[in-house]
């Protein structure tokens, strides 16, 4: 794996030969944005939606890089490896400056890095445990920024409690997971928190919403209080690398029956069919 081919600034190199300067602002400040794009059966999934979000992140942090969909495809496609499920990690930092200074350097070329890895299968059918934690991140969680220290600390706390994810609570409301979006079935309706700057607008979240609507599953985007989350009969986490993951235990208490629920079983089928057709 160490010698897989990666992309760095216009070149394809073995991973061990891909090197970035210590003055890169991605290294010094986490000054960059990224995407995680799944690929199924050799094809990038929801590629247009991922690029649209990437362009929004680039604009939000004022990194000037405008590549067309065709140009990105030309860069990323050669990285795809054998296997049914992989993901491309694409990172763009502001680039290398000649000295460390918080403000933008006047002349800086963005560093573009991409690599492809297999998606590790997750034990979805048996579900996972999650904990709730205080969402202590910043106010622009809609930007897919590489500056992820808060998310890392939150996920680590979850892992240390034998949980797969931390569900974050801000002012009494669920926002999202440390690296996923959250859905809950409450009073027979599938609910996910609304689009605000408190959450990353997940591409998997969008697909789940679309599939629920198309198949007449009761669904809405609405706030979820911590109290309501505790009464949910199902909780799911969605992301590009874990797809739709049912949470069977929240804060050590069973969610619903403590088994994966019937909404999830139905949505899982819709999602797998959609992947194959995409
Ligand atoms: N993270 N919210 C956060 C904070 C995330 O980091 C992610 C994904 C999502 C889900 O977005 P999507 O469905 O587009 O993957 C929501 C990726 C997988 C990561 O950082 O590795």
mmCIF file of C-alpha atoms and ligand atoms in Angstrom:
data_model
loop_
_atom_site.group_PDB
_atom_site.id
_atom_site.type_symbol
_atom_site.label_atom_id
_atom_site.label_comp_id
_atom_site.label_asym_id
_atom_site.label_seq_id
_atom_site.Cartn_x
_atom_site.Cartn_y
_atom_site.Cartn_z
ATOM 1 C CA UNK A 1 0.000 0.000 0.000
ATOM 2 C CA UNK A 2 2.915 2.330 0.777
ATOM 3 C CA UNK A 3 3.810 2.382 -2.866
ATOM 4 C CA UNK A 4 0.429 2.952 -4.366
ATOM 5 C CA UNK A 5 0.230 5.705 -6.943
ATOM 6 C CA UNK A 6 -0.871 9.107 -5.665
ATOM 7 C CA UNK A 7 -1.355 12.476 -7.356
ATOM 8 C CA UNK A 8 0.599 15.524 -6.224
ATOM 9 C CA UNK A 9 0.716 18.838 -8.089
ATOM 10 C CA UNK A 10 0.451 17.498 -11.618
ATOM 11 C CA UNK A 11 2.419 14.279 -11.106
ATOM 12 C CA UNK A 12 1.554 10.662 -10.345
ATOM 13 C CA UNK A 13 4.066 9.251 -7.874
ATOM 14 C CA UNK A 14 4.496 6.265 -5.587
ATOM 15 C CA UNK A 15 3.143 7.285 -2.147
ATOM 16 C CA UNK A 16 6.624 7.046 -0.585
ATOM 17 C CA UNK A 17 7.963 9.621 -3.067
ATOM 18 C CA UNK A 18 5.161 12.178 -2.678
ATOM 19 C CA UNK A 19 6.640 14.981 -0.560
ATOM 20 C CA UNK A 20 5.297 18.366 0.527
ATOM 21 C CA UNK A 21 7.321 21.254 1.968
ATOM 22 C CA UNK A 22 7.190 21.856 5.727
ATOM 23 C CA UNK A 23 6.220 25.432 4.822
ATOM 24 C CA UNK A 24 3.022 24.202 3.179
ATOM 25 C CA UNK A 25 0.150 25.982 4.909
ATOM 26 C CA UNK A 26 -1.778 22.736 5.003
ATOM 27 C CA UNK A 27 0.946 21.360 7.303
ATOM 28 C CA UNK A 28 1.492 24.536 9.355
ATOM 29 C CA UNK A 29 -2.105 25.734 9.755
ATOM 30 C CA UNK A 30 -4.467 23.089 8.400
ATOM 31 C CA UNK A 31 -5.159 25.801 5.815
ATOM 32 C CA UNK A 32 -6.975 23.745 3.226
ATOM 33 C CA UNK A 33 -10.113 21.938 2.164
ATOM 34 C CA UNK A 34 -10.837 18.374 1.111
ATOM 35 C CA UNK A 35 -13.289 15.905 -0.323
ATOM 36 C CA UNK A 36 -13.854 12.205 0.182
ATOM 37 C CA UNK A 37 -15.460 10.773 -2.949
ATOM 38 C CA UNK A 38 -16.547 7.140 -3.004
ATOM 39 C CA UNK A 39 -16.207 5.057 -6.153
ATOM 40 C CA UNK A 40 -18.285 1.960 -6.754
ATOM 41 C CA UNK A 41 -17.579 -0.584 -9.468
ATOM 42 C CA UNK A 42 -14.900 1.700 -10.929
ATOM 43 C CA UNK A 43 -17.054 4.838 -11.118
ATOM 44 C CA UNK A 44 -16.932 7.936 -8.911
ATOM 45 C CA UNK A 45 -20.258 8.239 -7.059
ATOM 46 C CA UNK A 46 -22.179 11.544 -7.070
ATOM 47 C CA UNK A 47 -19.094 13.174 -8.575
ATOM 48 C CA UNK A 48 -20.875 16.382 -9.605
ATOM 49 C CA UNK A 49 -22.251 16.921 -6.092
ATOM 50 C CA UNK A 50 -18.812 16.384 -4.527
ATOM 51 C CA UNK A 51 -17.254 18.888 -6.942
ATOM 52 C CA UNK A 52 -19.959 21.446 -6.279
ATOM 53 C CA UNK A 53 -19.257 21.160 -2.548
ATOM 54 C CA UNK A 54 -15.495 21.326 -3.168
ATOM 55 C CA UNK A 55 -15.908 24.540 -5.150
ATOM 56 C CA UNK A 56 -18.037 26.026 -2.359
ATOM 57 C CA UNK A 57 -15.361 25.109 0.218
ATOM 58 C CA UNK A 58 -12.610 26.611 -1.973
ATOM 59 C CA UNK A 59 -14.576 29.833 -2.373
ATOM 60 C CA UNK A 60 -15.387 29.999 1.337
ATOM 61 C CA UNK A 61 -11.702 29.865 2.297
ATOM 62 C CA UNK A 62 -10.664 31.991 -0.692
ATOM 63 C CA UNK A 63 -8.365 29.479 -2.379
ATOM 64 C CA UNK A 64 -8.312 30.383 -6.043
ATOM 65 C CA UNK A 65 -8.507 27.144 -8.017
ATOM 66 C CA UNK A 66 -11.029 26.628 -10.764
ATOM 67 C CA UNK A 67 -10.919 23.284 -12.530
ATOM 68 C CA UNK A 68 -13.734 21.932 -14.648
ATOM 69 C CA UNK A 69 -15.431 18.613 -13.943
ATOM 70 C CA UNK A 70 -13.578 17.127 -16.931
ATOM 71 C CA UNK A 71 -10.217 18.341 -15.595
ATOM 72 C CA UNK A 72 -10.876 16.854 -12.154
ATOM 73 C CA UNK A 73 -11.999 13.596 -13.707
ATOM 74 C CA UNK A 74 -8.817 13.434 -15.747
ATOM 75 C CA UNK A 75 -6.772 13.848 -12.547
ATOM 76 C CA UNK A 76 -8.726 11.448 -10.332
ATOM 77 C CA UNK A 77 -9.798 8.645 -12.650
ATOM 78 C CA UNK A 78 -6.259 7.151 -13.057
ATOM 79 C CA UNK A 79 -6.035 6.764 -9.272
ATOM 80 C CA UNK A 80 -8.931 4.325 -9.039
ATOM 81 C CA UNK A 81 -7.781 0.874 -7.979
ATOM 82 C CA UNK A 82 -9.212 -2.643 -8.271
ATOM 83 C CA UNK A 83 -12.235 -3.437 -6.129
ATOM 84 C CA UNK A 84 -15.931 -2.740 -5.781
ATOM 85 C CA UNK A 85 -15.698 0.047 -3.190
ATOM 86 C CA UNK A 86 -12.984 2.654 -2.905
ATOM 87 C CA UNK A 87 -12.741 6.319 -2.051
ATOM 88 C CA UNK A 88 -10.665 9.148 -3.400
ATOM 89 C CA UNK A 89 -9.246 11.559 -0.842
ATOM 90 C CA UNK A 90 -8.644 14.943 -2.468
ATOM 91 C CA UNK A 91 -6.987 17.760 -0.538
ATOM 92 C CA UNK A 92 -6.159 21.273 -1.617
ATOM 93 C CA UNK A 93 -4.106 23.472 0.667
ATOM 94 C CA UNK A 94 -3.402 27.152 0.111
ATOM 95 C CA UNK A 95 0.151 26.138 -0.802
ATOM 96 C CA UNK A 96 3.724 26.806 0.259
ATOM 97 C CA UNK A 97 4.598 30.276 1.591
ATOM 98 C CA UNK A 98 8.143 31.534 2.142
ATOM 99 C CA UNK A 99 7.482 32.222 5.827
ATOM 100 C CA UNK A 100 4.924 31.334 8.481
ATOM 101 C CA UNK A 101 2.358 34.096 8.814
ATOM 102 C CA UNK A 102 -1.344 33.671 9.563
ATOM 103 C CA UNK A 103 -2.509 36.083 6.850
ATOM 104 C CA UNK A 104 -2.556 34.819 3.252
ATOM 105 C CA UNK A 105 0.775 35.069 1.414
ATOM 106 C CA UNK A 106 0.601 37.393 -1.594
ATOM 107 C CA UNK A 107 1.754 34.754 -4.046
ATOM 108 C CA UNK A 108 0.906 31.133 -3.384
ATOM 109 C CA UNK A 109 0.090 28.168 -5.632
ATOM 110 C CA UNK A 110 -2.376 25.686 -4.112
ATOM 111 C CA UNK A 111 -1.028 22.228 -3.315
ATOM 112 C CA UNK A 112 -3.259 19.540 -4.818
ATOM 113 C CA UNK A 113 -3.006 16.022 -3.456
ATOM 114 C CA UNK A 114 -5.180 12.970 -4.164
ATOM 115 C CA UNK A 115 -5.049 9.270 -3.385
ATOM 116 C CA UNK A 116 -7.383 6.328 -3.559
ATOM 117 C CA UNK A 117 -7.981 3.718 -0.819
ATOM 118 C CA UNK A 118 -10.317 0.759 -0.410
ATOM 119 C CA UNK A 119 -13.455 1.350 1.667
ATOM 120 C CA UNK A 120 -13.189 -0.920 4.697
ATOM 121 C CA UNK A 121 -16.477 -2.768 5.126
ATOM 122 C CA UNK A 122 -18.256 -1.761 8.330
ATOM 123 C CA UNK A 123 -20.470 -4.193 10.326
ATOM 124 C CA UNK A 124 -23.706 -2.461 9.343
ATOM 125 C CA UNK A 125 -26.175 -5.314 9.849
ATOM 126 C CA UNK A 126 -25.417 -5.567 13.572
ATOM 127 C CA UNK A 127 -25.314 -1.810 14.122
ATOM 128 C CA UNK A 128 -22.904 0.279 16.185
ATOM 129 C CA UNK A 129 -22.780 2.178 19.455
ATOM 130 C CA UNK A 130 -22.579 5.975 19.656
ATOM 131 C CA UNK A 131 -22.227 8.553 22.391
ATOM 132 C CA UNK A 132 -23.466 12.121 22.576
ATOM 133 C CA UNK A 133 -20.900 14.861 23.155
ATOM 134 C CA UNK A 134 -20.964 18.622 23.305
ATOM 135 C CA UNK A 135 -20.377 20.116 19.830
ATOM 136 C CA UNK A 136 -17.451 22.406 20.610
ATOM 137 C CA UNK A 137 -16.430 23.055 16.983
ATOM 138 C CA UNK A 138 -16.340 26.400 15.191
ATOM 139 C CA UNK A 139 -19.219 28.154 13.410
ATOM 140 C CA UNK A 140 -18.415 27.231 9.804
ATOM 141 C CA UNK A 141 -18.930 23.489 9.845
ATOM 142 C CA UNK A 142 -20.434 23.722 6.343
ATOM 143 C CA UNK A 143 -16.887 24.140 4.987
ATOM 144 C CA UNK A 144 -15.093 20.826 4.444
ATOM 145 C CA UNK A 145 -11.870 22.136 5.971
ATOM 146 C CA UNK A 146 -8.812 19.995 6.717
ATOM 147 C CA UNK A 147 -8.582 21.753 10.097
ATOM 148 C CA UNK A 148 -10.218 18.869 11.966
ATOM 149 C CA UNK A 149 -8.730 18.930 15.465
ATOM 150 C CA UNK A 150 -12.097 19.265 17.223
ATOM 151 C CA UNK A 151 -13.597 16.424 15.152
ATOM 152 C CA UNK A 152 -10.547 14.262 15.893
ATOM 153 C CA UNK A 153 -10.823 14.817 19.652
ATOM 154 C CA UNK A 154 -14.544 14.042 19.552
ATOM 155 C CA UNK A 155 -14.151 10.847 17.492
ATOM 156 C CA UNK A 156 -11.314 9.710 19.759
ATOM 157 C CA UNK A 157 -13.513 10.105 22.849
ATOM 158 C CA UNK A 158 -16.121 7.929 21.142
ATOM 159 C CA UNK A 159 -13.558 5.257 20.215
ATOM 160 C CA UNK A 160 -12.224 5.195 23.768
ATOM 161 C CA UNK A 161 -15.777 4.360 24.890
ATOM 162 C CA UNK A 162 -15.960 1.509 22.307
ATOM 163 C CA UNK A 163 -18.295 3.619 20.169
ATOM 164 C CA UNK A 164 -18.165 4.097 16.400
ATOM 165 C CA UNK A 165 -19.135 7.761 16.492
ATOM 166 C CA UNK A 166 -19.884 10.795 18.642
ATOM 167 C CA UNK A 167 -23.213 12.505 17.932
ATOM 168 C CA UNK A 168 -22.715 16.187 18.594
ATOM 169 C CA UNK A 169 -25.129 18.332 20.576
ATOM 170 C CA UNK A 170 -25.151 22.119 20.248
ATOM 171 C CA UNK A 171 -27.415 24.204 22.496
ATOM 172 C CA UNK A 172 -29.570 21.143 23.154
ATOM 173 C CA UNK A 173 -29.908 20.107 19.476
ATOM 174 C CA UNK A 174 -28.213 17.299 17.551
ATOM 175 C CA UNK A 175 -26.056 18.658 14.729
ATOM 176 C CA UNK A 176 -24.151 15.751 13.164
ATOM 177 C CA UNK A 177 -21.531 13.118 13.930
ATOM 178 C CA UNK A 178 -17.800 13.863 14.295
ATOM 179 C CA UNK A 179 -17.418 12.692 10.667
ATOM 180 C CA UNK A 180 -20.967 11.893 9.541
ATOM 181 C CA UNK A 181 -24.503 13.261 9.321
ATOM 182 C CA UNK A 182 -27.255 12.045 11.591
ATOM 183 C CA UNK A 183 -30.773 10.769 10.910
ATOM 184 C CA UNK A 184 -33.364 9.622 13.460
ATOM 185 C CA UNK A 185 -36.758 7.964 13.191
ATOM 186 C CA UNK A 186 -39.009 9.870 15.589
ATOM 187 C CA UNK A 187 -42.751 9.184 15.805
ATOM 188 C CA UNK A 188 -42.547 7.194 12.563
ATOM 189 C CA UNK A 189 -40.862 9.993 10.585
ATOM 190 C CA UNK A 190 -37.258 9.991 9.344
ATOM 191 C CA UNK A 191 -35.718 13.293 10.471
ATOM 192 C CA UNK A 192 -32.352 14.919 9.815
ATOM 193 C CA UNK A 193 -31.174 18.327 11.063
ATOM 194 C CA UNK A 194 -31.783 21.157 8.571
ATOM 195 C CA UNK A 195 -29.177 22.762 6.316
ATOM 196 C CA UNK A 196 -27.287 25.281 8.437
ATOM 197 C CA UNK A 197 -23.642 26.239 8.886
ATOM 198 C CA UNK A 198 -23.638 23.931 11.936
ATOM 199 C CA UNK A 199 -23.360 20.863 9.712
ATOM 200 C CA UNK A 200 -21.495 19.661 6.677
ATOM 201 C CA UNK A 201 -23.981 19.115 3.888
ATOM 202 C CA UNK A 202 -23.193 15.472 3.365
ATOM 203 C CA UNK A 203 -23.596 14.006 -0.087
ATOM 204 C CA UNK A 204 -24.782 10.717 1.442
ATOM 205 C CA UNK A 205 -27.336 12.755 3.436
ATOM 206 C CA UNK A 206 -28.655 14.226 0.165
ATOM 207 C CA UNK A 207 -28.919 10.771 -1.431
ATOM 208 C CA UNK A 208 -30.803 9.384 1.578
ATOM 209 C CA UNK A 209 -33.225 12.346 1.543
ATOM 210 C CA UNK A 210 -33.824 11.904 -2.185
ATOM 211 C CA UNK A 211 -34.382 8.136 -1.879
ATOM 212 C CA UNK A 212 -36.773 8.613 1.049
ATOM 213 C CA UNK A 213 -38.785 11.212 -0.887
ATOM 214 C CA UNK A 214 -38.883 9.189 -4.109
ATOM 215 C CA UNK A 215 -40.078 6.107 -2.239
ATOM 216 C CA UNK A 216 -42.681 7.909 -0.089
ATOM 217 C CA UNK A 217 -40.917 7.227 3.180
ATOM 218 C CA UNK A 218 -42.094 9.872 5.690
ATOM 219 C CA UNK A 219 -39.139 12.250 5.930
ATOM 220 C CA UNK A 220 -38.340 15.820 6.955
ATOM 221 C CA UNK A 221 -35.441 18.161 7.628
ATOM 222 C CA UNK A 222 -36.080 19.501 11.127
ATOM 223 C CA UNK A 223 -34.287 20.186 14.375
ATOM 224 C CA UNK A 224 -33.777 17.215 16.707
ATOM 225 C CA UNK A 225 -33.526 17.977 20.404
ATOM 226 C CA UNK A 226 -31.395 15.727 22.588
ATOM 227 C CA UNK A 227 -34.620 14.626 24.346
ATOM 228 C CA UNK A 228 -36.206 13.682 21.003
ATOM 229 C CA UNK A 229 -33.034 11.841 19.955
ATOM 230 C CA UNK A 230 -33.313 9.759 23.115
ATOM 231 C CA UNK A 231 -36.847 8.703 22.116
ATOM 232 C CA UNK A 232 -35.886 7.789 18.524
ATOM 233 C CA UNK A 233 -36.717 4.249 17.437
ATOM 234 C CA UNK A 234 -33.825 4.338 14.949
ATOM 235 C CA UNK A 235 -30.696 6.449 14.583
ATOM 236 C CA UNK A 236 -28.421 6.354 11.523
ATOM 237 C CA UNK A 237 -25.118 7.962 10.621
ATOM 238 C CA UNK A 238 -24.333 8.699 6.993
ATOM 239 C CA UNK A 239 -21.021 9.327 5.253
ATOM 240 C CA UNK A 240 -19.165 8.520 2.064
ATOM 241 C CA UNK A 241 -17.001 5.878 3.709
ATOM 242 C CA UNK A 242 -19.599 4.259 6.003
ATOM 243 C CA UNK A 243 -22.709 4.737 3.836
ATOM 244 C CA UNK A 244 -25.732 4.394 6.178
ATOM 245 C CA UNK A 245 -24.773 3.054 9.557
ATOM 246 C CA UNK A 246 -27.471 2.098 12.079
ATOM 247 C CA UNK A 247 -26.839 3.057 15.701
ATOM 248 C CA UNK A 248 -28.316 0.442 18.025
ATOM 249 C CA UNK A 249 -27.050 1.929 21.298
ATOM 250 C CA UNK A 250 -26.801 5.577 22.269
ATOM 251 C CA UNK A 251 -25.005 6.464 25.499
ATOM 252 C CA UNK A 252 -25.157 2.777 26.479
ATOM 253 C CA UNK A 253 -28.952 2.604 26.133
ATOM 254 C CA UNK A 254 -30.718 0.658 23.358
ATOM 255 C CA UNK A 255 -32.131 2.693 20.477
ATOM 256 C CA UNK A 256 -35.657 1.302 19.907
ATOM 257 C CA UNK A 257 -35.359 -2.473 20.250
ATOM 258 C CA UNK A 258 -31.555 -2.288 20.276
ATOM 259 C CA UNK A 259 -31.510 -3.998 16.853
ATOM 260 C CA UNK A 260 -31.315 -2.449 13.378
ATOM 261 C CA UNK A 261 -34.739 -1.088 12.485
ATOM 262 C CA UNK A 262 -37.123 -1.603 9.591
ATOM 263 C CA UNK A 263 -36.634 1.910 8.152
ATOM 264 C CA UNK A 264 -32.907 1.187 7.929
ATOM 265 C CA UNK A 265 -33.432 -2.217 6.280
ATOM 266 C CA UNK A 266 -35.623 -0.557 3.650
ATOM 267 C CA UNK A 267 -33.275 2.390 3.077
ATOM 268 C CA UNK A 268 -30.242 0.113 2.922
ATOM 269 C CA UNK A 269 -31.861 -1.739 0.000
ATOM 270 C CA UNK A 270 -32.740 1.516 -1.803
ATOM 271 C CA UNK A 271 -29.187 2.754 -1.314
ATOM 272 C CA UNK A 272 -27.508 -0.424 -2.552
ATOM 273 C CA UNK A 273 -29.776 -0.459 -5.618
ATOM 274 C CA UNK A 274 -29.030 3.218 -6.264
ATOM 275 C CA UNK A 275 -25.266 2.595 -6.074
ATOM 276 C CA UNK A 276 -25.511 -0.165 -8.646
ATOM 277 C CA UNK A 277 -27.605 1.977 -10.999
ATOM 278 C CA UNK A 278 -25.493 5.158 -10.626
HETATM 279 N N1 LIG B 1 -16.460 12.956 6.378
HETATM 280 N N2 LIG B 1 -20.185 15.640 8.521
HETATM 281 C C1 LIG B 1 -18.855 15.609 8.739
HETATM 282 C C2 LIG B 1 -18.291 16.456 9.831
HETATM 283 C C3 LIG B 1 -18.030 14.801 7.942
HETATM 284 O O1 LIG B 1 -16.699 14.794 8.158
HETATM 285 C C4 LIG B 1 -18.610 13.976 6.946
HETATM 286 C C5 LIG B 1 -17.800 13.092 6.067
HETATM 287 C C6 LIG B 1 -20.004 14.041 6.752
HETATM 288 C C7 LIG B 1 -20.698 13.235 5.684
HETATM 289 O O2 LIG B 1 -20.483 13.775 4.413
HETATM 290 P P1 LIG B 1 -20.504 12.856 3.107
HETATM 291 O O3 LIG B 1 -21.782 12.099 3.123
HETATM 292 O O4 LIG B 1 -20.425 13.804 1.994
HETATM 293 O O5 LIG B 1 -19.304 11.920 3.208
HETATM 294 C C8 LIG B 1 -20.755 14.889 7.568
HETATM 295 C C9 LIG B 1 -15.551 12.220 5.519
HETATM 296 C C10 LIG B 1 -16.036 10.887 5.080
HETATM 297 C C11 LIG B 1 -14.179 12.215 6.167
HETATM 298 O O6 LIG B 1 -13.833 13.235 6.738
HETATM 299 O O7 LIG B 1 -13.442 11.232 6.038
#
